[in-house]
Coordinates of C-alpha atoms and ligand atoms in Angstrom, one line a residue:
M1093 CA 2.6 19.6 3.1
I1094 CA 2.7 19.3 -0.6
D1095 CA 1.0 22.7 -1.0
D1096 CA 3.7 24.2 1.2
F1097 CA 6.4 22.8 -1.1
G1098 CA 4.6 24.5 -4.0
R1099 CA 4.3 27.8 -2.1
Y1100 CA 7.8 28.0 -0.8
V1101 CA 10.1 25.9 -3.0
Y1102 CA 9.1 24.7 -6.4
G1103 CA 6.2 27.0 -7.2
I1104 CA 2.6 26.2 -8.1
A1105 CA 1.7 24.7 -11.5
P1106 CA -1.1 26.3 -13.4
Q1107 CA -4.3 24.2 -13.8
A1108 CA -3.7 22.8 -17.2
E1109 CA -5.5 20.1 -19.1
P1110 CA -3.7 20.1 -22.5
A1111 CA -4.5 17.6 -25.2
V1112 CA -1.7 15.0 -25.4
E1113 CA -1.1 12.5 -28.1
L1114 CA 1.7 9.9 -28.2
R1115 CA 2.8 9.0 -31.7
A1116 CA 5.3 6.3 -32.7
L1117 CA 8.1 7.7 -34.8
D1118 CA 9.6 4.3 -35.7
Q1119 CA 9.2 0.5 -35.4
P1120 CA 10.8 -1.2 -32.4
V1121 CA 14.4 -2.1 -33.0
T1122 CA 16.0 -5.1 -31.1
L1123 CA 18.1 -4.0 -28.2
G1124 CA 19.7 -6.7 -26.0
A1125 CA 17.0 -8.5 -24.1
G1126 CA 14.3 -6.2 -25.5
S1127 CA 13.6 -3.5 -28.0
R1128 CA 13.7 0.3 -28.3
S1129 CA 11.4 2.6 -30.1
R1130 CA 11.1 6.4 -30.5
H1131 CA 7.8 8.3 -29.9
E1132 CA 6.7 11.8 -30.0
L1133 CA 4.5 13.5 -27.4
I1134 CA 2.4 16.2 -28.9
I1135 CA 1.1 18.6 -26.3
S1136 CA -1.6 21.1 -27.5
T1137 CA -3.5 23.9 -26.0
E1138 CA -5.2 26.9 -27.5
R1139 CA -1.9 28.7 -27.2
G1140 CA 0.0 26.3 -29.4
R1141 CA 1.7 22.9 -29.7
H1142 CA 4.8 21.6 -28.1
L1143 CA 6.6 18.4 -29.2
V1144 CA 8.8 16.2 -27.1
E1145 CA 10.6 13.0 -28.1
L1146 CA 10.4 10.0 -25.9
L1147 CA 12.7 6.9 -26.0
L1148 CA 11.1 3.7 -24.8
C1149 CA 13.0 0.5 -24.1
L1150 CA 11.0 -2.5 -23.2
P1151 CA 11.9 -6.1 -22.3
N1152 CA 10.7 -9.1 -24.2
T1153 CA 8.1 -9.8 -21.6
D1154 CA 4.4 -9.4 -21.7
R1155 CA 3.7 -6.3 -19.6
S1156 CA 6.6 -4.7 -17.7
P1157 CA 7.2 -2.2 -14.9
V1158 CA 9.0 0.9 -16.3
F1159 CA 11.5 3.3 -14.9
S1160 CA 10.6 6.8 -16.2
C1161 CA 13.2 9.6 -16.1
L1162 CA 14.2 12.9 -17.5
N1163 CA 17.8 12.9 -18.8
F1164 CA 20.5 15.5 -19.0
N1165 CA 22.1 15.0 -22.5
G1166 CA 19.4 13.7 -24.8
N1167 CA 17.9 10.2 -25.5
D1168 CA 20.9 9.1 -27.7
D1169 CA 23.2 9.7 -24.8
V1170 CA 20.9 7.5 -22.6
L1171 CA 21.2 4.7 -25.2
A1172 CA 25.0 5.0 -25.1
T1173 CA 25.5 5.4 -21.3
F1174 CA 22.7 3.8 -19.3
P1175 CA 22.9 0.0 -18.4
I1176 CA 19.8 -0.6 -20.4
D1177 CA 20.4 -4.3 -20.9
L1178 CA 20.6 -4.7 -17.1
L1179 CA 17.1 -3.3 -16.8
L1180 CA 15.7 -5.3 -19.7
R1181 CA 17.2 -8.6 -18.4
N1182 CA 15.6 -7.9 -15.0
G1183 CA 12.2 -7.3 -16.7
Y1184 CA 12.1 -3.5 -16.5
G1185 CA 11.5 -1.0 -19.2
L1186 CA 12.9 2.5 -19.4
A1187 CA 11.1 5.6 -20.7
T1188 CA 13.1 8.8 -21.0
V1189 CA 12.8 12.3 -22.3
H1190 CA 15.5 15.0 -22.5
A1191 CA 14.6 17.5 -19.8
D1192 CA 15.5 20.3 -22.1
A1193 CA 12.7 19.2 -24.5
F1194 CA 10.2 20.2 -21.8
E1195 CA 12.1 23.3 -20.9
P1196 CA 15.7 24.2 -21.6
D1197 CA 17.8 24.3 -18.4
R1198 CA 18.5 28.1 -18.5
A1199 CA 17.2 31.2 -16.8
D1200 CA 15.5 32.2 -20.1
G1201 CA 14.4 28.6 -21.0
A1202 CA 10.7 29.3 -20.3
A1203 CA 10.3 31.1 -23.6
E1204 CA 11.1 27.9 -25.5
G1205 CA 9.6 25.3 -23.2
V1206 CA 6.2 23.8 -22.9
R1207 CA 5.3 26.5 -20.3
R1208 CA 4.8 29.0 -23.1
I1209 CA 1.6 27.1 -24.3
L1210 CA 0.2 26.5 -20.8
P1211 CA -2.0 28.9 -18.8
D1212 CA -0.2 31.4 -16.5
P1213 CA 0.6 30.0 -13.0
P1214 CA -0.7 31.6 -9.8
A1215 CA 1.1 35.0 -9.4
E1216 CA 1.8 34.5 -5.7
A1217 CA 4.1 31.5 -6.3
P1218 CA 4.8 30.8 -10.0
W1219 CA 6.5 27.6 -10.8
G1220 CA 10.2 27.3 -11.8
T1221 CA 11.9 24.9 -14.2
I1222 CA 11.9 21.9 -11.7
G1223 CA 8.1 22.3 -11.5
V1224 CA 7.8 22.3 -15.3
W1225 CA 10.0 19.2 -15.5
A1226 CA 8.0 17.5 -12.7
W1227 CA 4.8 18.3 -14.7
G1228 CA 6.4 16.9 -17.8
L1229 CA 7.3 13.6 -16.1
S1230 CA 3.8 13.3 -15.0
V1231 CA 2.5 13.8 -18.5
V1232 CA 4.8 11.0 -19.7
R1233 CA 3.5 8.7 -16.9
R1234 CA -0.1 9.3 -18.0
E1235 CA 0.8 8.5 -21.6
L1236 CA 2.8 5.4 -20.7
A1237 CA -0.3 4.2 -18.8
N1238 CA -2.1 3.8 -22.1
L1239 CA 0.5 1.6 -23.8
P1240 CA -0.4 -2.1 -23.9
H1241 CA 3.1 -3.4 -23.0
I1242 CA 3.5 -1.4 -19.8
R1243 CA 2.2 -2.1 -16.3
S1244 CA 0.4 1.2 -15.8
D1245 CA 0.4 0.5 -12.0
Q1246 CA 4.1 0.0 -11.9
V1247 CA 5.7 3.2 -13.4
I1248 CA 8.6 4.3 -11.2
A1249 CA 9.8 7.9 -11.3
I1250 CA 13.6 8.1 -11.2
G1251 CA 16.0 10.9 -11.6
H1252 CA 19.6 11.9 -11.0
S1253 CA 20.6 15.1 -9.2
R1254 CA 18.5 18.0 -10.6
M1255 CA 16.2 15.4 -12.3
G1256 CA 16.0 13.6 -8.9
K1257 CA 14.6 16.8 -7.4
A1258 CA 12.1 16.9 -10.3
A1259 CA 11.2 13.2 -9.8
L1260 CA 10.5 13.6 -6.1
W1261 CA 8.3 16.7 -6.8
S1262 CA 6.5 14.9 -9.6
A1263 CA 5.8 11.8 -7.6
A1264 CA 4.7 13.8 -4.5
Q1265 CA 2.0 15.5 -6.7
D1266 CA 1.1 12.5 -8.9
Q1267 CA -0.2 9.5 -7.1
G1268 CA -0.1 7.5 -10.3
F1269 CA 3.7 6.8 -9.8
A1270 CA 4.1 3.5 -8.1
A1271 CA 7.4 4.6 -6.5
V1272 CA 10.1 7.2 -6.7
I1273 CA 13.9 6.9 -6.8
S1274 CA 16.0 9.9 -6.1
N1275 CA 19.7 9.5 -7.0
A1276 CA 21.9 12.1 -5.4
A1277 CA 19.3 14.9 -5.6
G1278 CA 21.0 16.7 -2.7
C1279 CA 20.0 20.3 -1.8
S1280 CA 16.3 21.0 -2.4
G1281 CA 15.8 17.3 -3.3
D1282 CA 16.6 14.6 -0.9
S1283 CA 18.9 16.1 1.8
L1284 CA 18.0 18.0 4.9
H1285 CA 18.4 21.8 4.9
T1286 CA 18.7 21.7 8.6
H1287 CA 21.9 19.5 8.3
R1288 CA 24.7 21.9 7.6
A1289 CA 28.2 20.7 6.9
E1290 CA 31.3 22.1 5.2
G1291 CA 31.2 22.0 1.4
T1292 CA 27.5 21.2 1.1
E1293 CA 25.1 23.1 -1.1
D1294 CA 22.6 25.4 0.6
I1295 CA 19.7 27.6 -0.4
A1296 CA 22.0 30.7 -1.1
A1297 CA 24.2 28.6 -3.4
I1298 CA 21.4 26.9 -5.3
T1299 CA 19.3 30.0 -5.8
G1300 CA 22.4 32.0 -6.7
R1301 CA 23.2 29.8 -9.7
F1302 CA 19.8 28.1 -10.4
G1303 CA 17.2 30.5 -9.0
Y1304 CA 15.0 29.8 -12.1
W1305 CA 14.6 26.2 -11.0
F1306 CA 12.3 27.4 -8.1
T1307 CA 9.6 29.8 -7.3
P1308 CA 11.2 33.3 -7.0
G1309 CA 10.3 33.5 -3.2
Y1310 CA 12.6 30.6 -2.5
A1311 CA 15.6 32.8 -2.8
D1312 CA 14.3 34.8 0.2
F1313 CA 15.5 31.8 2.3
A1314 CA 19.1 32.2 1.3
D1315 CA 21.2 32.1 4.5
R1316 CA 18.0 31.4 6.4
D1317 CA 17.7 27.7 5.6
D1318 CA 16.5 26.9 9.1
E1319 CA 13.5 29.2 8.6
L1320 CA 12.1 27.5 5.5
P1321 CA 8.7 26.2 6.7
V1322 CA 9.4 22.8 5.1
D1323 CA 12.4 20.4 4.9
Q1324 CA 13.1 17.6 2.4
D1325 CA 12.3 14.7 4.8
E1326 CA 8.7 15.9 4.7
L1327 CA 8.7 15.7 0.9
L1328 CA 10.0 12.1 1.1
A1329 CA 7.4 11.3 3.8
S1330 CA 4.6 12.8 1.8
I1331 CA 5.0 10.1 -0.9
A1332 CA 4.1 7.3 1.5
P1333 CA 2.8 4.7 1.5
R1334 CA 4.4 4.5 -2.0
P1335 CA 8.0 3.3 -1.8
V1336 CA 10.8 6.0 -1.9
Y1337 CA 14.5 5.3 -2.4
V1338 CA 17.5 7.6 -2.0
G1339 CA 20.9 6.7 -3.5
S1340 CA 23.9 8.5 -2.4
G1341 CA 27.7 8.6 -3.1
S1342 CA 30.2 8.7 -0.3
E1343 CA 32.3 11.4 -2.0
D1344 CA 29.4 13.5 -3.2
T1345 CA 29.9 16.2 -0.6
W1346 CA 28.0 18.9 -2.5
A1347 CA 24.8 16.7 -2.3
D1348 CA 25.5 16.0 1.4
P1349 CA 25.3 12.2 1.9
D1350 CA 24.9 12.6 5.7
G1351 CA 22.0 15.0 5.1
E1352 CA 20.5 12.5 2.6
F1353 CA 20.7 9.7 5.2
L1354 CA 19.2 11.9 7.9
A1355 CA 16.3 12.9 5.6
V1356 CA 15.6 9.2 4.9
R1357 CA 15.7 8.3 8.6
S1358 CA 13.4 11.2 9.5
A1359 CA 11.0 10.4 6.6
R1360 CA 10.7 6.8 8.0
Q1361 CA 9.8 8.2 11.4
R1362 CA 7.4 10.7 9.9
N1363 CA 5.5 8.2 7.7
G1364 CA 5.2 5.9 10.7
G1365 CA 6.4 2.9 8.7
S1366 CA 3.5 3.2 6.2
G1367 CA 5.8 2.9 3.2
P1368 CA 9.4 1.8 2.7
V1369 CA 12.1 4.5 2.4
G1370 CA 15.2 2.8 1.1
F1371 CA 18.8 4.2 1.1
H1372 CA 22.2 3.2 0.0
L1373 CA 25.6 4.9 0.2
R1374 CA 28.0 3.6 -2.4
P1375 CA 31.7 4.5 -2.6
G1376 CA 32.4 7.3 -5.1
G1377 CA 31.2 10.7 -6.3
H1378 CA 28.3 12.3 -8.1
G1379 CA 26.7 10.1 -10.7
L1380 CA 24.1 7.4 -11.6
T1381 CA 26.1 4.2 -11.9
A1382 CA 25.3 0.6 -12.8
E1383 CA 25.8 -0.2 -9.1
D1384 CA 23.1 2.4 -8.2
W1385 CA 20.8 0.7 -10.8
R1386 CA 21.4 -2.7 -9.2
H1387 CA 20.2 -1.4 -5.9
Y1388 CA 17.1 0.2 -7.5
I1389 CA 16.2 -3.0 -9.3
A1390 CA 16.6 -5.0 -6.0
F1391 CA 14.4 -2.5 -4.2
C1392 CA 11.7 -2.5 -6.9
N1393 CA 11.8 -6.3 -7.1
T1394 CA 10.7 -6.3 -3.4
H1395 CA 8.5 -3.3 -3.2
V1396 CA 7.0 -2.5 -6.7
K1397 CA 7.1 -5.6 -9.0
R1398 CA 4.1 -7.7 -8.8
P1399 CA 2.9 -10.4 -11.2
Ligands
GCU1465 C1 24.7 21.5 -9.5 C2 23.6 21.9 -8.5 C3 22.9 20.8 -7.8 C4 22.4 19.8 -8.8 C5 23.6 19.3 -9.7 C6 23.2 18.4 -10.8 O1 25.7 20.9 -8.8 O2 24.2 22.8 -7.6 O3 21.9 21.2 -7.0 O4 21.8 18.7 -8.1 O5 24.1 20.5 -10.3 O6 22.0 18.4 -11.3 O7 24.0 17.6 -11.3

Protein backbone atom coordinates (compact mmCIF):
# COMPACT_ATOMS: atom_id res chain seq x y z
CA MET A 1 0.00 0.00 0.00
CA ILE A 2 2.72 2.45 0.96
CA ASP A 3 4.65 1.55 -2.22
CA ASP A 4 1.56 2.43 -4.24
CA PHE A 5 1.32 5.85 -2.61
CA GLY A 6 4.92 6.38 -3.68
CA ARG A 7 4.33 5.12 -7.20
CA TYR A 8 1.11 7.02 -7.92
CA VAL A 9 0.97 10.04 -5.64
CA TYR A 10 4.01 11.39 -3.80
CA GLY A 11 6.83 9.73 -5.74
CA ILE A 12 9.62 7.51 -4.54
CA ALA A 13 12.48 8.90 -2.48
CA PRO A 14 16.04 7.99 -3.44
CA GLN A 15 17.96 5.65 -1.19
CA ALA A 16 19.93 8.21 0.76
CA GLU A 17 22.00 7.90 3.90
CA PRO A 18 23.47 11.37 4.33
CA ALA A 19 25.56 12.29 7.34
CA VAL A 20 23.45 14.43 9.67
CA GLU A 21 24.68 16.51 12.55
CA LEU A 22 22.58 18.56 14.98
CA ARG A 23 24.40 21.55 16.42
CA ALA A 24 23.08 23.96 19.06
CA LEU A 25 23.09 27.57 17.86
CA ASP A 26 22.32 29.11 21.25
CA GLN A 27 21.67 28.36 24.90
CA PRO A 28 18.11 27.57 26.01
CA VAL A 29 16.07 30.70 26.80
CA THR A 30 13.17 30.57 29.27
CA LEU A 31 9.80 30.47 27.55
CA GLY A 32 6.68 30.13 29.72
CA ALA A 33 6.64 26.69 31.34
CA GLY A 34 9.82 25.65 29.56
CA SER A 35 12.57 26.88 27.31
CA ARG A 36 13.38 27.32 23.67
CA SER A 37 16.62 26.80 21.80
CA ARG A 38 17.76 27.02 18.21
CA HIS A 39 19.68 24.28 16.46
CA GLU A 40 21.12 23.64 13.05
CA LEU A 41 20.78 20.42 11.11
CA ILE A 42 23.77 19.89 8.87
CA ILE A 43 23.03 17.36 6.15
CA SER A 44 26.03 16.26 4.09
CA THR A 45 26.59 13.97 1.14
CA GLU A 46 29.34 13.75 -1.43
CA ARG A 47 27.31 16.26 -3.49
CA GLY A 48 27.42 18.96 -0.84
CA ARG A 49 25.97 20.31 2.40
CA HIS A 50 22.54 21.60 3.28
CA LEU A 51 21.71 23.54 6.45
CA VAL A 52 18.33 23.69 8.12
CA GLU A 53 17.41 25.61 11.29
CA LEU A 54 15.38 23.82 13.93
CA LEU A 55 13.46 25.46 16.78
CA LEU A 56 13.02 23.31 19.86
CA CYS A 57 10.70 24.20 22.74
CA LEU A 58 10.79 21.88 25.74
CA PRO A 59 8.85 21.81 29.01
CA ASN A 60 10.57 21.89 32.38
CA THR A 61 10.11 18.17 32.81
CA ASP A 62 12.62 15.40 32.65
CA ARG A 63 11.99 13.78 29.26
CA SER A 64 9.02 14.85 27.21
CA PRO A 65 6.98 13.72 24.23
CA VAL A 66 7.42 16.12 21.33
CA PHE A 67 5.20 17.32 18.51
CA SER A 68 7.32 17.68 15.39
CA CYS A 69 6.12 19.77 12.47
CA LEU A 70 7.14 21.66 9.40
CA ASN A 71 5.86 25.22 9.35
CA PHE A 72 4.76 27.64 6.62
CA ASN A 73 6.28 30.97 7.62
CA GLY A 74 9.47 30.34 9.54
CA ASN A 75 10.37 29.46 13.12
CA ASP A 76 9.94 33.01 14.46
CA ASP A 77 6.37 32.98 13.20
CA VAL A 78 5.77 29.75 15.16
CA LEU A 79 7.07 31.46 18.30
CA ALA A 80 4.65 34.31 17.68
CA THR A 81 1.55 32.35 16.66
CA PHE A 82 1.53 28.80 18.11
CA PRO A 83 0.05 28.21 21.60
CA ILE A 84 3.44 26.97 22.74
CA ASP A 85 2.80 27.55 26.44
CA LEU A 86 -0.31 25.34 26.22
CA LEU A 87 1.90 22.51 24.95
CA LEU A 88 4.61 23.14 27.53
CA ARG A 89 2.13 23.30 30.43
CA ASN A 90 0.77 19.95 29.31
CA GLY A 91 4.24 18.42 29.27
CA TYR A 92 4.79 18.41 25.49
CA GLY A 93 7.67 19.80 23.52
CA LEU A 94 7.57 21.24 20.02
CA ALA A 95 10.19 20.84 17.31
CA THR A 96 9.74 22.76 14.11
CA VAL A 97 11.50 23.59 10.85
CA HIS A 98 10.42 25.98 8.11
CA ALA A 99 9.38 23.65 5.26
CA ASP A 100 11.08 25.96 2.76
CA ALA A 101 14.39 25.27 4.51
CA PHE A 102 14.19 21.69 3.25
CA GLU A 103 12.83 22.77 -0.10
CA PRO A 104 11.22 26.03 -1.18
CA ASP A 105 7.52 25.66 -1.96
CA ARG A 106 7.79 26.54 -5.65
CA ALA A 107 7.86 24.63 -8.91
CA ASP A 108 11.58 25.38 -9.24
CA GLY A 109 12.36 24.90 -5.53
CA ALA A 110 14.29 21.65 -6.03
CA ALA A 111 17.35 23.55 -7.27
CA GLU A 112 17.73 25.21 -3.84
CA GLY A 113 16.49 22.43 -1.57
CA VAL A 114 18.12 19.46 0.12
CA ARG A 115 17.21 17.34 -2.90
CA ARG A 116 20.09 18.84 -4.88
CA ILE A 117 22.64 17.05 -2.64
CA LEU A 118 20.80 13.70 -2.54
CA PRO A 119 21.04 10.86 -5.08
CA ASP A 120 18.62 10.98 -8.01
CA PRO A 121 15.26 9.32 -7.32
CA PRO A 122 14.00 6.35 -9.37
CA ALA A 123 13.10 7.63 -12.86
CA GLU A 124 9.72 5.89 -13.03
CA ALA A 125 8.21 7.86 -10.13
CA PRO A 126 10.49 10.66 -8.92
CA TRP A 127 9.44 12.33 -5.69
CA GLY A 128 7.81 15.73 -5.46
CA THR A 129 8.14 18.44 -2.84
CA ILE A 130 5.78 16.74 -0.35
CA GLY A 131 8.04 13.70 -0.54
CA VAL A 132 11.07 15.85 0.22
CA TRP A 133 9.30 17.52 3.15
CA ALA A 134 8.22 14.12 4.47
CA TRP A 135 11.81 12.92 4.22
CA GLY A 136 13.00 16.03 6.06
CA LEU A 137 10.51 15.50 8.88
CA SER A 138 11.84 11.99 9.28
CA VAL A 139 15.44 13.26 9.42
CA VAL A 140 14.34 15.64 12.18
CA ARG A 141 12.74 12.76 14.09
CA ARG A 142 15.89 10.69 13.98
CA GLU A 143 17.95 13.60 15.29
CA LEU A 144 15.45 14.37 18.06
CA ALA A 145 15.70 10.75 19.14
CA ASN A 146 19.32 11.39 20.13
CA LEU A 147 18.56 14.31 22.42
CA PRO A 148 18.52 13.52 26.15
CA HIS A 149 15.43 15.58 27.10
CA ILE A 150 13.15 13.97 24.55
CA ARG A 151 11.19 10.73 24.73
CA SER A 152 12.47 9.22 21.49
CA ASP A 153 9.55 6.76 21.49
CA GLN A 154 7.02 9.60 21.75
CA VAL A 155 7.72 11.88 18.80
CA ILE A 156 4.44 12.83 17.12
CA ALA A 157 4.35 14.05 13.52
CA ILE A 158 1.88 16.90 13.05
CA GLY A 159 1.13 19.21 10.17
CA HIS A 160 -1.43 21.65 8.88
CA SER A 161 -2.81 21.44 5.35
CA ARG A 162 0.06 20.84 2.88
CA MET A 163 2.29 20.06 5.88
CA GLY A 164 -0.40 17.64 7.08
CA LYS A 165 -0.07 15.79 3.80
CA ALA A 166 3.71 15.66 4.38
CA ALA A 167 3.25 14.52 8.01
CA LEU A 168 1.01 11.63 6.97
CA TRP A 169 3.37 10.54 4.21
CA SER A 170 6.34 10.81 6.55
CA ALA A 171 4.70 8.78 9.34
CA ALA A 172 3.47 6.15 6.89
CA GLN A 173 7.06 5.52 5.82
CA ASP A 174 8.83 6.09 9.13
CA GLN A 175 7.74 3.67 11.85
CA GLY A 176 9.70 5.73 14.36
CA PHE A 177 6.88 8.27 14.71
CA ALA A 178 4.70 7.33 17.67
CA ALA A 179 1.60 8.93 16.10
CA VAL A 180 0.55 11.38 13.41
CA ILE A 181 -1.84 14.31 13.46
CA SER A 182 -3.18 15.69 10.23
CA ASN A 183 -4.83 19.08 10.54
CA ALA A 184 -7.01 19.92 7.55
CA ALA A 185 -4.76 18.13 5.08
CA GLY A 186 -7.67 17.76 2.65
CA CYS A 187 -7.11 16.62 -0.94
CA SER A 188 -4.20 14.17 -1.30
CA GLY A 189 -3.87 14.17 2.49
CA ASP A 190 -6.72 13.10 4.73
CA SER A 191 -9.89 13.33 2.64
CA LEU A 192 -11.33 10.73 0.29
CA HIS A 193 -10.88 11.26 -3.45
CA THR A 194 -13.97 9.17 -4.01
CA HIS A 195 -16.10 11.63 -2.03
CA ARG A 196 -16.92 14.44 -4.42
CA ALA A 197 -18.82 17.53 -3.38
CA GLU A 198 -19.29 21.05 -4.67
CA GLY A 199 -16.37 23.36 -3.90
CA THR A 200 -13.90 20.69 -2.78
CA GLU A 201 -10.41 20.30 -4.21
CA ASP A 202 -9.73 17.43 -6.60
CA ILE A 203 -6.72 16.00 -8.39
CA ALA A 204 -7.16 18.30 -11.40
CA ALA A 205 -7.18 21.37 -9.14
CA ILE A 206 -4.27 20.34 -6.94
CA THR A 207 -2.01 19.19 -9.76
CA GLY A 208 -2.96 22.28 -11.80
CA ARG A 209 -1.53 24.61 -9.14
CA PHE A 210 0.82 22.38 -7.18
CA GLY A 211 1.88 19.63 -9.56
CA TYR A 212 5.45 19.85 -8.21
CA TRP A 213 4.27 18.57 -4.82
CA PHE A 214 3.73 15.13 -6.35
CA THR A 215 5.27 12.63 -8.72
CA PRO A 216 4.61 13.82 -12.29
CA GLY A 217 2.35 10.86 -13.10
CA TYR A 218 -0.17 11.93 -10.45
CA ALA A 219 -1.47 14.59 -12.83
CA ASP A 220 -2.59 11.81 -15.20
CA PHE A 221 -5.41 11.19 -12.73
CA ALA A 222 -6.83 14.69 -13.15
CA ASP A 223 -10.58 14.28 -13.73
CA ARG A 224 -10.12 10.55 -13.11
CA ASP A 225 -10.01 10.67 -9.31
CA ASP A 226 -12.03 7.47 -9.03
CA GLU A 227 -9.41 5.57 -11.03
CA LEU A 228 -6.48 6.35 -8.75
CA PRO A 229 -5.40 2.92 -7.43
CA VAL A 230 -5.23 4.25 -3.85
CA ASP A 231 -7.38 6.49 -1.68
CA GLN A 232 -6.42 8.44 1.39
CA ASP A 233 -8.26 6.22 3.88
CA GLU A 234 -5.66 3.59 2.97
CA LEU A 235 -2.84 5.96 3.86
CA LEU A 236 -4.45 6.62 7.25
CA ALA A 237 -4.99 2.88 7.80
CA SER A 238 -1.41 2.06 6.80
CA ILE A 239 -0.13 3.88 9.88
CA ALA A 240 -1.90 1.53 12.32
CA PRO A 241 -1.44 0.36 14.98
CA ARG A 242 0.10 3.75 15.65
CA PRO A 243 -2.48 6.42 16.51
CA VAL A 244 -3.70 8.75 13.77
CA TYR A 245 -5.83 11.86 14.23
CA VAL A 246 -7.56 14.10 11.70
CA GLY A 247 -8.75 17.58 12.63
CA SER A 248 -11.21 19.38 10.43
CA GLY A 249 -13.03 22.74 10.24
CA SER A 250 -16.76 22.92 9.49
CA GLU A 251 -16.34 25.77 6.96
CA ASP A 252 -13.19 24.40 5.32
CA THR A 253 -15.03 23.25 2.19
CA TRP A 254 -11.89 23.13 0.03
CA ALA A 255 -10.40 20.44 2.33
CA ASP A 256 -13.77 18.60 2.38
CA PRO A 257 -14.71 17.96 6.03
CA ASP A 258 -17.19 15.24 5.03
CA GLY A 259 -14.54 13.53 2.93
CA GLU A 260 -12.15 13.74 5.90
CA PHE A 261 -14.69 12.16 8.23
CA LEU A 262 -15.43 9.40 5.71
CA ALA A 263 -11.70 8.71 5.30
CA VAL A 264 -11.37 8.36 9.08
CA ARG A 265 -14.38 6.07 9.33
CA SER A 266 -13.10 3.90 6.50
CA ALA A 267 -9.57 3.81 7.96
CA ARG A 268 -11.02 2.53 11.23
CA GLN A 269 -12.73 -0.28 9.35
CA ARG A 270 -9.66 -1.03 7.28
CA ASN A 271 -7.29 -1.27 10.21
CA GLY A 272 -9.73 -3.53 12.03
CA GLY A 273 -9.49 -1.54 15.23
CA SER A 274 -5.75 -2.21 15.52
CA GLY A 275 -5.02 1.46 16.24
CA PRO A 276 -7.07 4.53 17.14
CA VAL A 277 -8.05 6.97 14.38
CA GLY A 278 -9.32 10.14 16.03
CA PHE A 279 -11.36 12.91 14.48
CA HIS A 280 -12.86 16.26 15.37
CA LEU A 281 -14.87 18.78 13.43
CA ARG A 282 -14.64 22.19 15.04
CA PRO A 283 -16.61 25.25 13.94
CA GLY A 284 -14.74 27.52 11.55
CA GLY A 285 -12.47 27.52 8.55
CA HIS A 286 -9.00 26.52 7.44
CA GLY A 287 -6.40 26.85 10.18
CA LEU A 288 -4.57 25.21 13.08
CA THR A 289 -6.11 26.80 16.17
CA ALA A 290 -5.59 26.53 19.93
CA GLU A 291 -8.84 24.57 20.02
CA ASP A 292 -7.36 22.04 17.57
CA TRP A 293 -4.25 21.77 19.74
CA ARG A 294 -6.37 21.08 22.83
CA HIS A 295 -7.95 18.12 21.03
CA TYR A 296 -4.51 16.85 19.93
CA ILE A 297 -3.14 17.10 23.45
CA ALA A 298 -6.14 15.19 24.86
CA PHE A 299 -5.75 12.48 22.20
CA CYS A 300 -2.02 12.14 22.82
CA ASN A 301 -2.55 12.09 26.60
CA THR A 302 -4.67 8.97 26.05
CA HIS A 303 -2.85 7.26 23.21
CA VAL A 304 0.80 8.38 23.19
CA LYS A 305 2.00 9.74 26.53
CA ARG A 306 3.38 7.12 28.86
CA PRO A 307 5.47 7.56 31.98
C1 LIG B 1 -4.08 25.16 -1.09
C2 LIG B 1 -4.07 23.75 -1.65
C3 LIG B 1 -4.38 22.71 -0.58
C4 LIG B 1 -3.48 22.90 0.60
C5 LIG B 1 -3.57 24.32 1.10
C6 LIG B 1 -2.64 24.66 2.27
O1 LIG B 1 -5.39 25.52 -0.76
O2 LIG B 1 -4.98 23.71 -2.72
O3 LIG B 1 -4.25 21.39 -1.09
O4 LIG B 1 -3.78 21.96 1.61
O5 LIG B 1 -3.25 25.22 0.06
O6 LIG B 1 -1.58 24.07 2.37
O7 LIG B 1 -2.99 25.56 3.06
